[in-house]
Amino acid sequence: MMYQLDGKFVAKENCGDELFGYLSEASKEMEKLPECNAYHVEKDSDSPDIIHVHEEWTDEAAHLNSLQLDVTQKLIENAKPIIKGMERE
C-alpha cells in the first residue's frame, strides 16, 4: 500500500525562494531512493512564501527512514530557521 503526504510550508517573509530551493534539493535526493515514487515541490500561485510538497512512498516506514538520512537532516537544519509554519493538506 502506498503512503502519500501533501504538505504546505510557509516561509518567513521574503524567504520563499530560499525555502523552495531547499525543498527542491530534497526532491532531487528523495527521488533517487527506490522507495520514493514521487516528490513534487511547487510554489503557491497566491503567495511567494508558500510552498506545496506532494510525496508518494512505498510505505510509511520508507518515508520515516528518509528523514534519518544525512542529506535530509542537513536540509532540515538549513530550512528550519526560515520556516514560519507547516501543515498537512
Short mmCIF file of C-alpha atoms in Angstrom, two decimals:
data_model
loop_
_atom_site.label_atom_id
_atom_site.label_comp_id
_atom_site.label_asym_id
_atom_site.label_seq_id
_atom_site.Cartn_x
_atom_site.Cartn_y
_atom_site.Cartn_z
CA MET A 1 0.00 0.00 0.00
CA MET A 2 1.35 3.41 -0.99
CA TYR A 3 1.94 6.14 1.60
CA GLN A 4 1.16 9.68 0.45
CA LEU A 5 1.75 13.08 2.03
CA ASP A 6 0.66 16.54 0.96
CA GLY A 7 2.09 19.44 2.89
CA LYS A 8 2.18 23.20 2.86
CA PHE A 9 5.27 25.03 4.09
CA VAL A 10 5.06 28.71 4.96
CA ALA A 11 8.37 30.54 4.83
CA LYS A 12 9.19 33.62 6.82
CA GLU A 13 8.53 36.80 4.82
CA ASN A 14 10.66 37.03 1.67
CA CYS A 15 12.24 33.61 2.27
CA GLY A 16 10.02 31.62 -0.11
CA ASP A 17 12.66 31.30 -2.83
CA GLU A 18 15.25 30.06 -0.36
CA LEU A 19 12.85 27.50 1.10
CA PHE A 20 11.81 26.43 -2.40
CA GLY A 21 15.50 25.80 -3.11
CA TYR A 22 15.94 23.56 -0.06
CA LEU A 23 12.75 21.61 -0.81
CA SER A 24 13.72 21.23 -4.47
CA GLU A 25 17.09 19.86 -3.41
CA ALA A 26 15.27 17.43 -1.11
CA SER A 27 13.12 16.38 -4.06
CA LYS A 28 16.17 15.54 -6.16
CA GLU A 29 17.68 13.49 -3.33
CA MET A 30 14.47 11.66 -2.39
CA GLU A 31 13.64 10.70 -5.96
CA LYS A 32 16.95 8.79 -6.07
CA LEU A 33 15.54 6.40 -3.48
CA PRO A 34 13.75 3.34 -4.88
CA GLU A 35 11.06 3.64 -2.18
CA CYS A 36 10.14 7.17 -3.31
CA ASN A 37 7.57 7.12 -6.12
CA ALA A 38 7.17 10.91 -6.29
CA TYR A 39 8.35 14.07 -4.55
CA HIS A 40 6.96 17.24 -6.15
CA VAL A 41 7.60 20.78 -4.97
CA GLU A 42 5.72 23.81 -6.26
CA LYS A 43 5.26 27.43 -5.34
CA ASP A 44 1.82 28.66 -4.36
CA SER A 45 0.15 30.78 -7.04
CA ASP A 46 -1.11 33.33 -4.47
CA SER A 47 1.87 33.71 -2.14
CA PRO A 48 5.61 33.59 -2.86
CA ASP A 49 6.26 32.40 0.69
CA ILE A 50 4.09 29.25 0.48
CA ILE A 51 5.49 26.02 -0.95
CA HIS A 52 3.45 22.86 -1.56
CA VAL A 53 5.03 19.40 -1.38
CA HIS A 54 3.48 16.15 -2.59
CA GLU A 55 5.23 12.89 -1.63
CA GLU A 56 4.47 9.27 -2.53
CA TRP A 57 6.33 6.43 -0.83
CA THR A 58 6.06 2.67 -0.95
CA ASP A 59 5.02 2.79 2.72
CA GLU A 60 5.22 4.96 5.84
CA ALA A 61 8.43 3.26 7.03
CA ALA A 62 10.19 4.32 3.82
CA HIS A 63 9.17 7.93 4.43
CA LEU A 64 10.31 7.82 8.06
CA ASN A 65 13.63 6.25 7.03
CA SER A 66 14.21 9.06 4.51
CA LEU A 67 14.01 11.60 7.32
CA GLN A 68 17.01 9.97 9.01
CA LEU A 69 19.37 10.30 6.03
CA ASP A 70 22.31 12.68 6.45
CA VAL A 71 21.29 14.70 3.39
CA THR A 72 17.76 15.11 4.76
CA GLN A 73 18.98 16.10 8.20
CA LYS A 74 21.25 18.76 6.67
CA LEU A 75 18.42 20.19 4.56
CA ILE A 76 16.10 20.26 7.58
CA GLU A 77 18.77 22.03 9.63
CA ASN A 78 19.22 24.66 6.90
CA ALA A 79 15.49 25.19 6.30
CA LYS A 80 14.25 25.30 9.92
CA PRO A 81 15.26 28.93 10.61
CA ILE A 82 13.21 30.23 7.67
CA ILE A 83 10.07 28.11 8.16
CA LYS A 84 7.24 30.06 9.76
CA GLY A 85 4.80 27.15 9.75
CA MET A 86 3.72 23.95 8.06
CA GLU A 87 0.59 21.86 7.80
CA ARG A 88 -0.72 18.74 6.13
CA GLU A 89 -3.16 19.35 3.33
#
